[in-house]
Short mmCIF file of C-alpha atoms and ligand atoms in Angstrom, two decimals:
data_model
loop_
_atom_site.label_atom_id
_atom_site.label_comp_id
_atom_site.label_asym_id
_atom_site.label_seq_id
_atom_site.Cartn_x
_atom_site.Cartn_y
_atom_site.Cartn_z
CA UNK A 1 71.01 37.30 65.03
CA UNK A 2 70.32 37.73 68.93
CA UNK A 3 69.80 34.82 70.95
CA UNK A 4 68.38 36.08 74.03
CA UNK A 5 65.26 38.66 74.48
CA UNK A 6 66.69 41.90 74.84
CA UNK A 7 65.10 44.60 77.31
CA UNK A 8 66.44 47.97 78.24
CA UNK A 9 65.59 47.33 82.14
CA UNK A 10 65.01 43.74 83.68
CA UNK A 11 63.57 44.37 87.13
CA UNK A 12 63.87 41.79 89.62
CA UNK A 13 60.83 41.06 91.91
CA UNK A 14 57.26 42.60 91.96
CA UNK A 15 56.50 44.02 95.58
CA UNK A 16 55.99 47.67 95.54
CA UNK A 17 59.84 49.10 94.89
CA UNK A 18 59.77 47.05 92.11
CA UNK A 19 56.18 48.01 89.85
CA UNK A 20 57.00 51.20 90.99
CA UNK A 21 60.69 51.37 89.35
CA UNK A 22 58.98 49.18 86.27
CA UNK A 23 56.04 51.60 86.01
CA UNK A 24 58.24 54.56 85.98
CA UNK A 25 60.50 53.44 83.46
CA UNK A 26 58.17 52.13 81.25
CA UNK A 27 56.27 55.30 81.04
CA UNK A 28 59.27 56.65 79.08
CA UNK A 29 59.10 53.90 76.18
CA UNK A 30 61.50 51.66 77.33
CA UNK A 31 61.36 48.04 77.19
CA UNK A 32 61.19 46.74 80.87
CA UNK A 33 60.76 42.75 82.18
CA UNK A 34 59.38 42.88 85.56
CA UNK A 35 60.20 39.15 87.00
CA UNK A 36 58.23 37.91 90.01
CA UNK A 37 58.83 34.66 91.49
CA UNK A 38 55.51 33.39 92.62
CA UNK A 39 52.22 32.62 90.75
CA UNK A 40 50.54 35.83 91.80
CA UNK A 41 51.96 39.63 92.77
CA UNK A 42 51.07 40.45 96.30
CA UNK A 43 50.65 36.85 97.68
CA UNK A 44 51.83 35.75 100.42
CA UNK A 45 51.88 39.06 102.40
CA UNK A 46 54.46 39.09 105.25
CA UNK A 47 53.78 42.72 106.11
CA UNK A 48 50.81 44.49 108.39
CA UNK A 49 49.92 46.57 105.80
CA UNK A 50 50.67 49.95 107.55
CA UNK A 51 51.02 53.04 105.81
CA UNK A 52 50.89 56.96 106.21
CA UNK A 53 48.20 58.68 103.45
CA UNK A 54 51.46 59.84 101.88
CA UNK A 55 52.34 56.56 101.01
CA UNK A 56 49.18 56.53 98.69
CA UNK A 57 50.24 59.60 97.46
CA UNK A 58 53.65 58.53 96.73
CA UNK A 59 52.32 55.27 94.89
CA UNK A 60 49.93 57.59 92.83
CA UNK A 61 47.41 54.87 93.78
CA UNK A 62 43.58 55.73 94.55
CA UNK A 63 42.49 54.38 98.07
CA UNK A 64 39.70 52.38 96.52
CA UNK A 65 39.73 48.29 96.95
CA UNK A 66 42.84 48.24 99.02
CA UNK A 67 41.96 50.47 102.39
CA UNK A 68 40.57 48.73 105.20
CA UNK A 69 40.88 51.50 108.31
CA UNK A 70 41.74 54.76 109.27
CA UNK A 71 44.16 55.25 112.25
CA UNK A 72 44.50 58.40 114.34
CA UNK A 73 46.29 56.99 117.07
CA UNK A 74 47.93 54.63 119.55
CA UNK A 75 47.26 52.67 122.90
CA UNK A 76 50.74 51.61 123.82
CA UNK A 77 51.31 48.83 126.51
CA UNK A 78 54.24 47.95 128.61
CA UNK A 79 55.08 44.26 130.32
CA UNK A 80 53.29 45.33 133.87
CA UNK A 81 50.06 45.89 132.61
CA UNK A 82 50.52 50.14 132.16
CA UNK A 83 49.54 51.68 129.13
CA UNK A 84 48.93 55.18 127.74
CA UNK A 85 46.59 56.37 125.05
CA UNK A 86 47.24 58.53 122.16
CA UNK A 87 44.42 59.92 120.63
CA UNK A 88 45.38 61.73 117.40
CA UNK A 89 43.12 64.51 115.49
CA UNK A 90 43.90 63.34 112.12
CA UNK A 91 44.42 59.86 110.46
CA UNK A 92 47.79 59.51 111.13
CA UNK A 93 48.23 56.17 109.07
CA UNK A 94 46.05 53.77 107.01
CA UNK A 95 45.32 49.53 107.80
CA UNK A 96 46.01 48.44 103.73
CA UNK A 97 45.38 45.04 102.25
CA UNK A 98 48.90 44.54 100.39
CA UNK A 99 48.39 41.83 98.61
CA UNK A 100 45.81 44.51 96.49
CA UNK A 101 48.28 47.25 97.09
CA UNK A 102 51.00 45.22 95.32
CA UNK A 103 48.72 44.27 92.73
CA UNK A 104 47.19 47.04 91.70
CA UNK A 105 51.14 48.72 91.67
CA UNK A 106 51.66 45.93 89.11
CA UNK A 107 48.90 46.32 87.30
CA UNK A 108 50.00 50.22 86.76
CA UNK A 109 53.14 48.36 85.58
CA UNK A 110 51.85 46.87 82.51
CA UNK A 111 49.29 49.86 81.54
CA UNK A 112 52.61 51.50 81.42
CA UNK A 113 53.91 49.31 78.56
CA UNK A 114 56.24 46.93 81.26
CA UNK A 115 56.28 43.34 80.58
CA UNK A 116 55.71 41.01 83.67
CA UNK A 117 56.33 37.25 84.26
CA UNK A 118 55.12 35.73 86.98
CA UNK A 119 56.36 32.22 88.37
CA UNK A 120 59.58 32.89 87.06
CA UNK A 121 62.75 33.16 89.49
CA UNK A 122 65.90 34.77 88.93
CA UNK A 123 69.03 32.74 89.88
CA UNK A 124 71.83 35.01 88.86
CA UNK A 125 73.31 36.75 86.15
CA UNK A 126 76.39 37.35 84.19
CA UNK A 127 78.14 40.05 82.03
CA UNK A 128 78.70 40.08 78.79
CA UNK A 129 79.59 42.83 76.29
CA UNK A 130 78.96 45.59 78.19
CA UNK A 131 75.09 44.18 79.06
CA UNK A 132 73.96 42.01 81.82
CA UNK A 133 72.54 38.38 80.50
CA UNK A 134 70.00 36.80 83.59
CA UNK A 135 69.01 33.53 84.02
CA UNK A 136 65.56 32.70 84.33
CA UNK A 137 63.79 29.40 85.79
CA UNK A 138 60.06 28.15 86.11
CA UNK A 139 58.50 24.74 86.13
CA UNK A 140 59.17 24.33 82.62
CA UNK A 141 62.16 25.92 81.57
CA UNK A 142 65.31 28.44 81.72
CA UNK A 143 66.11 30.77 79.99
CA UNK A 144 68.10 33.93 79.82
CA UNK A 145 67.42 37.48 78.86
CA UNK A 146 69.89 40.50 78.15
CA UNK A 147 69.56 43.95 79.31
CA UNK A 148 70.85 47.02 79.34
CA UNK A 149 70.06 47.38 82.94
CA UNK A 150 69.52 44.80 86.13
CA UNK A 151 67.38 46.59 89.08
CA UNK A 152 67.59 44.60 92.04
CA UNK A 153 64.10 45.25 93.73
CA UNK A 154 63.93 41.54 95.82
CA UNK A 155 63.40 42.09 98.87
CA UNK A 156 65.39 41.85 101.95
CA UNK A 157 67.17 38.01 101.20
CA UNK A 158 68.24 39.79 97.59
CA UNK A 159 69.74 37.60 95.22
CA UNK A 160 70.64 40.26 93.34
CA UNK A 161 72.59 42.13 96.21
CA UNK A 162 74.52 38.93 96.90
CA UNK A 163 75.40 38.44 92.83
CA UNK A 164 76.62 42.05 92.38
CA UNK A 165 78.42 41.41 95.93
CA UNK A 166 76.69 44.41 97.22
CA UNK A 167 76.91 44.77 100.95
CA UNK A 168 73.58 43.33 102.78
CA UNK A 169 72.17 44.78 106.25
CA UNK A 170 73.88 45.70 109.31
CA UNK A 171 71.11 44.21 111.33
CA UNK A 172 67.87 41.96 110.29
CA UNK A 173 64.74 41.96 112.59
CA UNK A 174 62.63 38.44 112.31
CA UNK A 175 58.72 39.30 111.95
CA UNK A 176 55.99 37.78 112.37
CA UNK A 177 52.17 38.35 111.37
CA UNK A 178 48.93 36.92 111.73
CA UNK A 179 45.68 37.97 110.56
CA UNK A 180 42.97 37.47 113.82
CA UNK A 181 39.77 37.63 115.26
CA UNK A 182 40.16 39.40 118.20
CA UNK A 183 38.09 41.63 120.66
CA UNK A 184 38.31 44.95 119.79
CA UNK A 185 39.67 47.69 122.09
CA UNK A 186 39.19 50.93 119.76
CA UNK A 187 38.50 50.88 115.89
CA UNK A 188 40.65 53.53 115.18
CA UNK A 189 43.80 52.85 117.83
CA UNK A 190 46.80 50.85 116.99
CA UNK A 191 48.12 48.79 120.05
CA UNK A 192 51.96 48.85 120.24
CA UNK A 193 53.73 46.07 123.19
CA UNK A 194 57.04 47.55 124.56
CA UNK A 195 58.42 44.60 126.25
CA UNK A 196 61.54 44.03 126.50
CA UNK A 197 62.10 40.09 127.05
CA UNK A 198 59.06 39.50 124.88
CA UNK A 199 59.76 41.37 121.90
CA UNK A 200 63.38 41.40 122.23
CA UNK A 201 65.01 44.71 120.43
CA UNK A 202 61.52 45.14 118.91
CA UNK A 203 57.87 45.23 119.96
CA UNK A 204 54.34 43.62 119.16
CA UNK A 205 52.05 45.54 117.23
CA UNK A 206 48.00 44.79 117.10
CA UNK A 207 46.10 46.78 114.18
CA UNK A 208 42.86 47.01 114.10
CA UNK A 209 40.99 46.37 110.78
CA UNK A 210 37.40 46.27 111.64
CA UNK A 211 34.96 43.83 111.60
CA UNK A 212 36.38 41.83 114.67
CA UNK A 213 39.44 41.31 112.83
CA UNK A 214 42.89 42.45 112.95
CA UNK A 215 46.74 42.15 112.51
CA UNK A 216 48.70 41.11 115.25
CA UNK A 217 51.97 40.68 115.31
CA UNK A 218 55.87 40.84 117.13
CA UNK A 219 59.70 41.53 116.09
CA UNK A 220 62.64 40.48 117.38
CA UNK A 221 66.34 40.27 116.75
CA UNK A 222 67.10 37.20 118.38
CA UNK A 223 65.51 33.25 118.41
CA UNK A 224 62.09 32.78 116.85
CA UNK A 225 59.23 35.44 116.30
CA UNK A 226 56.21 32.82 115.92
CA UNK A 227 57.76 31.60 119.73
CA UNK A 228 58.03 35.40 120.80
CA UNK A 229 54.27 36.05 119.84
CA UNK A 230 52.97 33.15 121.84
CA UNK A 231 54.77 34.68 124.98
CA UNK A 232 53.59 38.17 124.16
CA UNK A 233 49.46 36.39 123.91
CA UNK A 234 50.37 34.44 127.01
CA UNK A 235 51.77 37.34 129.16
CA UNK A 236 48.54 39.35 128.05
CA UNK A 237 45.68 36.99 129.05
CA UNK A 238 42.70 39.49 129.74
CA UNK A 239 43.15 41.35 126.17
CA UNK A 240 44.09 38.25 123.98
CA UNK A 241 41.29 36.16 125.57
CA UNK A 242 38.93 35.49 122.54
CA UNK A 243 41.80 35.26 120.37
CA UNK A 244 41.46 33.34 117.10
CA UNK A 245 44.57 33.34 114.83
CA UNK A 246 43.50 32.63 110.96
CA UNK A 247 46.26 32.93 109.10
CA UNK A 248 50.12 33.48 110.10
CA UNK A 249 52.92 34.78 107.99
CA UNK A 250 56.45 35.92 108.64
CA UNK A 251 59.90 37.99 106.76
CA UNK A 252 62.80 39.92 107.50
CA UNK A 253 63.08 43.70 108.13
CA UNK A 254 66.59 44.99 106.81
CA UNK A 255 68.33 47.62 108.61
CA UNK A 256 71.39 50.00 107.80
CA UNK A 257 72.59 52.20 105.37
CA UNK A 258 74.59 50.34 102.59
CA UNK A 259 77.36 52.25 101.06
CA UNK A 260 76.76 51.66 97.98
CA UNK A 261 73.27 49.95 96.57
CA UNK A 262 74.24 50.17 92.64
CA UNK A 263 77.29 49.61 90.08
CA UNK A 264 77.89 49.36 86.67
CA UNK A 265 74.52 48.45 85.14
CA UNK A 266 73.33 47.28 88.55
CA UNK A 267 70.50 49.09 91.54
CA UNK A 268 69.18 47.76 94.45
CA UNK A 269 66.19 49.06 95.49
CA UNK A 270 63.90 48.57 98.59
CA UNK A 271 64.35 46.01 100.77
CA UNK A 272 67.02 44.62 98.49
CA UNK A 273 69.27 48.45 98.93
CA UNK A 274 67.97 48.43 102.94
CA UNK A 275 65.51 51.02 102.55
CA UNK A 276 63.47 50.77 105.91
CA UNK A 277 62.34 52.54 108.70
CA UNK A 278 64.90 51.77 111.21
CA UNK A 279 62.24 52.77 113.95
CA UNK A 280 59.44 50.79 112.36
CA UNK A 281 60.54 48.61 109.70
CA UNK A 282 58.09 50.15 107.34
CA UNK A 283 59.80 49.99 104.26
CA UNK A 284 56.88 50.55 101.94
CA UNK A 285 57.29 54.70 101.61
CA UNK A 286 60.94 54.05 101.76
CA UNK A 287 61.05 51.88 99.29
CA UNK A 288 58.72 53.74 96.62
CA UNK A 289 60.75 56.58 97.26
CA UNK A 290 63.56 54.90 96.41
CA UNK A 291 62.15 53.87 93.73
CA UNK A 292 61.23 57.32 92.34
CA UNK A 293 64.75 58.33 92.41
CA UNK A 294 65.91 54.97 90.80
CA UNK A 295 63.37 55.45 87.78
CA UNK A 296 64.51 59.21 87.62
CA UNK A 297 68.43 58.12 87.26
CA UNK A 298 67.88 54.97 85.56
CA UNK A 299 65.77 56.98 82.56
CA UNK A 300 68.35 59.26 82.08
CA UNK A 301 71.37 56.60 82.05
CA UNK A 302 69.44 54.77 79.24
CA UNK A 303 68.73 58.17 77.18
CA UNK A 304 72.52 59.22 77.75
CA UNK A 305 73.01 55.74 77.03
CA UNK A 306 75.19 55.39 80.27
CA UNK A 307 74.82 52.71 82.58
CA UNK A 308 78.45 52.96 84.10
CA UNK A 309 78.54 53.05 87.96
CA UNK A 310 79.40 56.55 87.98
CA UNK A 311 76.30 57.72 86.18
CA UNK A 312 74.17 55.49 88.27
CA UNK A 313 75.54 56.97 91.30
CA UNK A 314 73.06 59.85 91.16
CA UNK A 315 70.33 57.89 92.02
CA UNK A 316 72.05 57.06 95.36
CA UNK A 317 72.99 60.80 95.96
CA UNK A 318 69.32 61.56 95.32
CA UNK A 319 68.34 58.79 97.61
CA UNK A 320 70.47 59.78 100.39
CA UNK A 321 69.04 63.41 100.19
CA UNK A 322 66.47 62.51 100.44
CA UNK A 323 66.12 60.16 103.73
CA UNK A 324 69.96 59.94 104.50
CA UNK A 325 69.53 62.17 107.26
CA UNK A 326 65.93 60.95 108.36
CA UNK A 327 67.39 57.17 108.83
CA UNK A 328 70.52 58.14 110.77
CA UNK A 329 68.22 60.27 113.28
CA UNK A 330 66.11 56.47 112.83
CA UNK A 331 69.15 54.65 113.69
CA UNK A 332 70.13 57.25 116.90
CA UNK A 333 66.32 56.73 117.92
CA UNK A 334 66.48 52.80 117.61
CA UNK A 335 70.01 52.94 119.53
CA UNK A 336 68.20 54.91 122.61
CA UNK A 337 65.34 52.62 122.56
CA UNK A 338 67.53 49.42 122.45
CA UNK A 339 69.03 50.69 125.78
CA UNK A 340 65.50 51.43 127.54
CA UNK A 341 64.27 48.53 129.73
CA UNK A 342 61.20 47.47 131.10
CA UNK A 343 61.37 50.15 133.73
CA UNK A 344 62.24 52.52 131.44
CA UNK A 345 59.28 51.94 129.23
CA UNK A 346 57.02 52.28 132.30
CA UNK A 347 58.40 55.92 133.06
CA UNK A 348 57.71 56.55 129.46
CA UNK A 349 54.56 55.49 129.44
CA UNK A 350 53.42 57.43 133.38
CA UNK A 351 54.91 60.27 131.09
CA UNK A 352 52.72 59.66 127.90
CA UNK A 353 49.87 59.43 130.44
CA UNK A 354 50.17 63.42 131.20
CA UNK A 355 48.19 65.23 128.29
CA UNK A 356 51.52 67.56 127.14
CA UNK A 357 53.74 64.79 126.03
CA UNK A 358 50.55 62.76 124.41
CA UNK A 359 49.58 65.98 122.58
CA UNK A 360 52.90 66.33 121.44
CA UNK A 361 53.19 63.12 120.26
CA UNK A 362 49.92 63.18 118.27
CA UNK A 363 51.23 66.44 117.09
CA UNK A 364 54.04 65.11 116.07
CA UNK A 365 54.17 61.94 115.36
CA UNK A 366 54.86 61.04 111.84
CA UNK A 367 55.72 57.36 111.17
CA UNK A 368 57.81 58.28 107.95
CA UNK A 369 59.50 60.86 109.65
CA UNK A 370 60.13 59.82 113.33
CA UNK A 371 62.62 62.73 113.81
CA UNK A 372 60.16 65.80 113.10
CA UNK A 373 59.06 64.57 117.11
CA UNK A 374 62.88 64.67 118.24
CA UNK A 375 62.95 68.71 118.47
CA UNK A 376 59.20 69.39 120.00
CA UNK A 377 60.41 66.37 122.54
CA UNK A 378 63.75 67.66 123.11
CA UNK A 379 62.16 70.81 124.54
CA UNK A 380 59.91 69.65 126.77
CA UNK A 381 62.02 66.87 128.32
CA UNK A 382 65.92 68.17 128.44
CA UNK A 383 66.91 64.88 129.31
CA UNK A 384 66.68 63.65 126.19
CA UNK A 385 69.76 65.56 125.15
CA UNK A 386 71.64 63.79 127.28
CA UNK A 387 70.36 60.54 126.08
CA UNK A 388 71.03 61.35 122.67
CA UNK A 389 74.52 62.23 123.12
CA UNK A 390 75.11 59.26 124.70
CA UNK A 391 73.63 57.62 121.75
CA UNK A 392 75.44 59.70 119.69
CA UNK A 393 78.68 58.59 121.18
CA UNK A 394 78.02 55.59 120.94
CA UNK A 395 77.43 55.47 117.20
CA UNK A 396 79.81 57.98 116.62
CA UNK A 397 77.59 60.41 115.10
CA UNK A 398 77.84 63.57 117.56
CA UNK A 399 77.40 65.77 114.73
CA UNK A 400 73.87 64.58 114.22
CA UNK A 401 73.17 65.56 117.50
CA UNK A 402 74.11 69.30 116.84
CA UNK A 403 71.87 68.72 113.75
CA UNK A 404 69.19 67.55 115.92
CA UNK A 405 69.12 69.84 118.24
CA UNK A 406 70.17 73.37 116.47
CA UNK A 407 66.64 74.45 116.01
CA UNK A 408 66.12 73.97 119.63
CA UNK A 409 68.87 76.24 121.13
CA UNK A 410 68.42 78.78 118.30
CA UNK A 411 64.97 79.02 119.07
CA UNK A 412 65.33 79.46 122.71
C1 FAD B 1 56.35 41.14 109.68
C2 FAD B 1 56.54 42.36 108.83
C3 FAD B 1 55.64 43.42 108.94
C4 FAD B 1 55.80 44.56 108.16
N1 FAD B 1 54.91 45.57 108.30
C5 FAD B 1 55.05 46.70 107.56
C6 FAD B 1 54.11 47.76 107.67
O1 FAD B 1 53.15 47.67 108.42
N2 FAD B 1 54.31 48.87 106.91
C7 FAD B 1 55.38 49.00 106.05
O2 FAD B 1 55.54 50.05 105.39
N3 FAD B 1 56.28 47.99 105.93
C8 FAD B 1 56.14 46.85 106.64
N4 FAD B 1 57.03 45.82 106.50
C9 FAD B 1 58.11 45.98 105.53
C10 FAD B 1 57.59 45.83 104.12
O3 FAD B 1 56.89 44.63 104.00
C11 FAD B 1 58.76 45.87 103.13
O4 FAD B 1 59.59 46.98 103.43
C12 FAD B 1 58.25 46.01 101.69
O5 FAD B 1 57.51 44.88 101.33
C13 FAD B 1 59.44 46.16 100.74
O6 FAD B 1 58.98 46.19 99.42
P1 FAD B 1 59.95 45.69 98.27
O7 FAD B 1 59.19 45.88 96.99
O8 FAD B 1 61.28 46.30 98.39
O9 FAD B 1 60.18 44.13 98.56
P2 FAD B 1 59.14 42.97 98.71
O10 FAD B 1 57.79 43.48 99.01
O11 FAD B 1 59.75 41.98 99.64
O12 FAD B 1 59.08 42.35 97.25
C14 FAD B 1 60.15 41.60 96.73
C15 FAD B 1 59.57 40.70 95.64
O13 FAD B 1 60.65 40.04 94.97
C16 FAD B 1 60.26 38.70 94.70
N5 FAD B 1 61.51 37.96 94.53
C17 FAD B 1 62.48 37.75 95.47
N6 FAD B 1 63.50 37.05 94.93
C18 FAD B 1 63.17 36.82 93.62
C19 FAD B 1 63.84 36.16 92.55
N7 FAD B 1 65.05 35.61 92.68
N8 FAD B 1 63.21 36.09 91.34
C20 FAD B 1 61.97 36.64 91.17
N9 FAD B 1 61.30 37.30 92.16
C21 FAD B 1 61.90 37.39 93.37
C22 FAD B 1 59.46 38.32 95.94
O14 FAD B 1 58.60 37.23 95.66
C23 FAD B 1 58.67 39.61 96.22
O15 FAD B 1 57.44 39.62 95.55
C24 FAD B 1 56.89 44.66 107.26
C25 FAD B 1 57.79 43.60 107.14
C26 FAD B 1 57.62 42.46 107.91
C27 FAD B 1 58.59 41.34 107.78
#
């Protein structure tokens, strides 16, 4: 007689990589335990709640409830006061309410056949028989479940990572957000603050959600972001004048490229497997994309009944195919712009303020795929190159540079 509740796939943690991978899996008949820690999917929200359309896409979600702008472009401000405008044709990216986002993800989920428990907290697992056994805790009791298969899909502190003794990040970038009334400059702009002492190895971001309100909010790699977003409001006293902060929340971004994000029985996925926008931090596209190809290898593992690390490995091949190259270019970017200084960023931005490079940009620009702008860019300002290779030296990834820039001297 079994003593535990058996599932084919336990998922760990309902955010969007998870109900995705859950939802997926489900769909195919097997028997999946989606696990989420707090009382209610979606709540609290660290993120800003940015997204491309694709994203939407990608989820297989309708826009309805969960929308609350359309973006088409940028106003970008350095430390002395410049800034440049980029006004984009199309809606480049989309102001979301997660919390509703990550519900209604959920919610897919369960119409899909998944099981999920809410207020219930992993706290690590053990193998037995060939099958991982996870323990389970609320207010009111443990327990422990068996399953064929563990996925990992909690976030950027994973347990799960740290159980399996997966490697974690390379780098982590402390955010803050807070949800604002604030004067607005242009409904459909996103402000972005490129200052170096303020937003150390990051920047400040204000999005605009209508209605007076909006999302404002800073990065950094170093010391406190809640003291780095009272600098950036101080050092900007004209725009953040009528401020009025109503509710603050912060998290972690994860950067790098783990080696390896499964093993026997065993995937991380999103956060958890550092799938983020090193450029960014946006991690939701990443992370449902990893979760497509997780769902994709984890359905046939269980049909060929073959969970060993080996099989599993597919899903990382598919996963590196798919944005391997994208985040390197990411990480090449985020090295150049870790260099740039506060004079720097002013050149940039006298540059952004001639139409060619701004048209470019809004062109472009594609927040899932910064590096469709390195090519266009590279053209127009051969500099670059040379900034890139040092970059590239740096990291010790000439080759990408080649990649990079083929198109450019073959085209020429
Ligand atoms: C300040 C900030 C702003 C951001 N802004 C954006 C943005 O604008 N656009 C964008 O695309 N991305 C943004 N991100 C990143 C984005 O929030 C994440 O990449 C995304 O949430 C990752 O989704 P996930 O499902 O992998 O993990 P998460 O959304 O973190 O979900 C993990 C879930 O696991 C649960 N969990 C954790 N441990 C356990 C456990 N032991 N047992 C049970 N449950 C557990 C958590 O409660 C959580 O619900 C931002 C991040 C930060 C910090």
């Amino acid at each position: 007689m079994k003593d535990h509740s058996q599932y084919d796939v336990v998922v760990i943690g309902a955010g969007p990589s998870g109900s995705a991978v859950a939802r997926d899996i489900a769909a195919h008949g097997f028997n999946v335990l989606l696990v989420e820690e707090h009382q209610q999917v979606g709540l609290p929200t660290h993120c800003a709640g940015l997204i491309t359309p694709r994203t939407l896409e990608l989820a297989d979600l309708r826009a309805d409830g969960f929308v609350q702008n359309e973006l088409t472009g940028a106003i970008i401000h350095s430390h002395s006061g410049l800034e440049a405008s980029i006004e984009g044709d199309r809606v480049h990216a989309l102001a979301i309410d997660r919390g509703r986002f990550d519900a209604a993800l959920a919610e897919r989920a369960i119409e899909s056949g998944a099981r999920l428990l809410l207020h219930t907290r992993a706290s690590g697992f053990e193998r037995r028989d060939g099958l991982i056994r996870v323990h389970l805790k609320n207010e009111r009791r443990h327990e422990t479940v068996e399953t064929r298969l563990l996925v990992g899909a909690d976030g950027a502190r994973s347990g799960v990572a740290q159980w399996a003794g997966l490697p974690g990040p390379d780098e982590v970038v402390y955010g803050v957000n807070a949800r604002v009334h604030l004067d607005q400059r242009a409904s459909h702009l996103v402000e972005v603050f490129l200052c170096r002492d303020l937003a150390p190895a990051w920047f400040g971001w204000i999005i605009p959600l209508g209605d007076g309100q909006a999302r404002l909010g800073i990065g950094t790699t170093q010391g406190s972001a809640a003291r780095c977003l009272k600098k950036l409001v101080a050092a900007f006293p004209s725009r953040f004048q009528n401020l009025k902060i109503l509710e603050v929340s912060g998290g972690v971004i994860p950067l790098g490229l783990p080696e390896r994000i499964h093993t026997d029985n065993l995937m991380l996925v999103g956060d958890a497997a550092c799938q983020v926008k090193p450029t960014s931090g946006g991690g939701v596209y990443t992370g449902l994309l990893g979760a497509r190809s997780c769902a994709q290898t984890a359905v046939r593992a269980l049909e060929e009944d073959d969970l060993s690390a080996e099989s599993l490995g597919r899903y990382h091949a598919s996963w590196i195919e798919d944005m391997g190259e994208e985040l390197q270019t990411g990480a090449l970017l985020r090295k150049i712009f870790m260099r740039l200084g506060d004079g720097d960023f002013d050149t940039l931005l006298s540059l952004l303020r001639k139409q060619p490079l701004a048209r470019i940009l809004s062109r472009y620009g594609d927040i899932d795929h910064p590096s469709h702008l390195v090519t266009p860019l590279a053209r127009m300002l051969p500099n670059l190159r040379v900034l890139l290779s040092m970059a590239a030296l740096v990291t010790d990834r000439e080759e990408l540079v080649d990649d990079v820039f083929a198109p450019v001297s073959s085209s020429r």
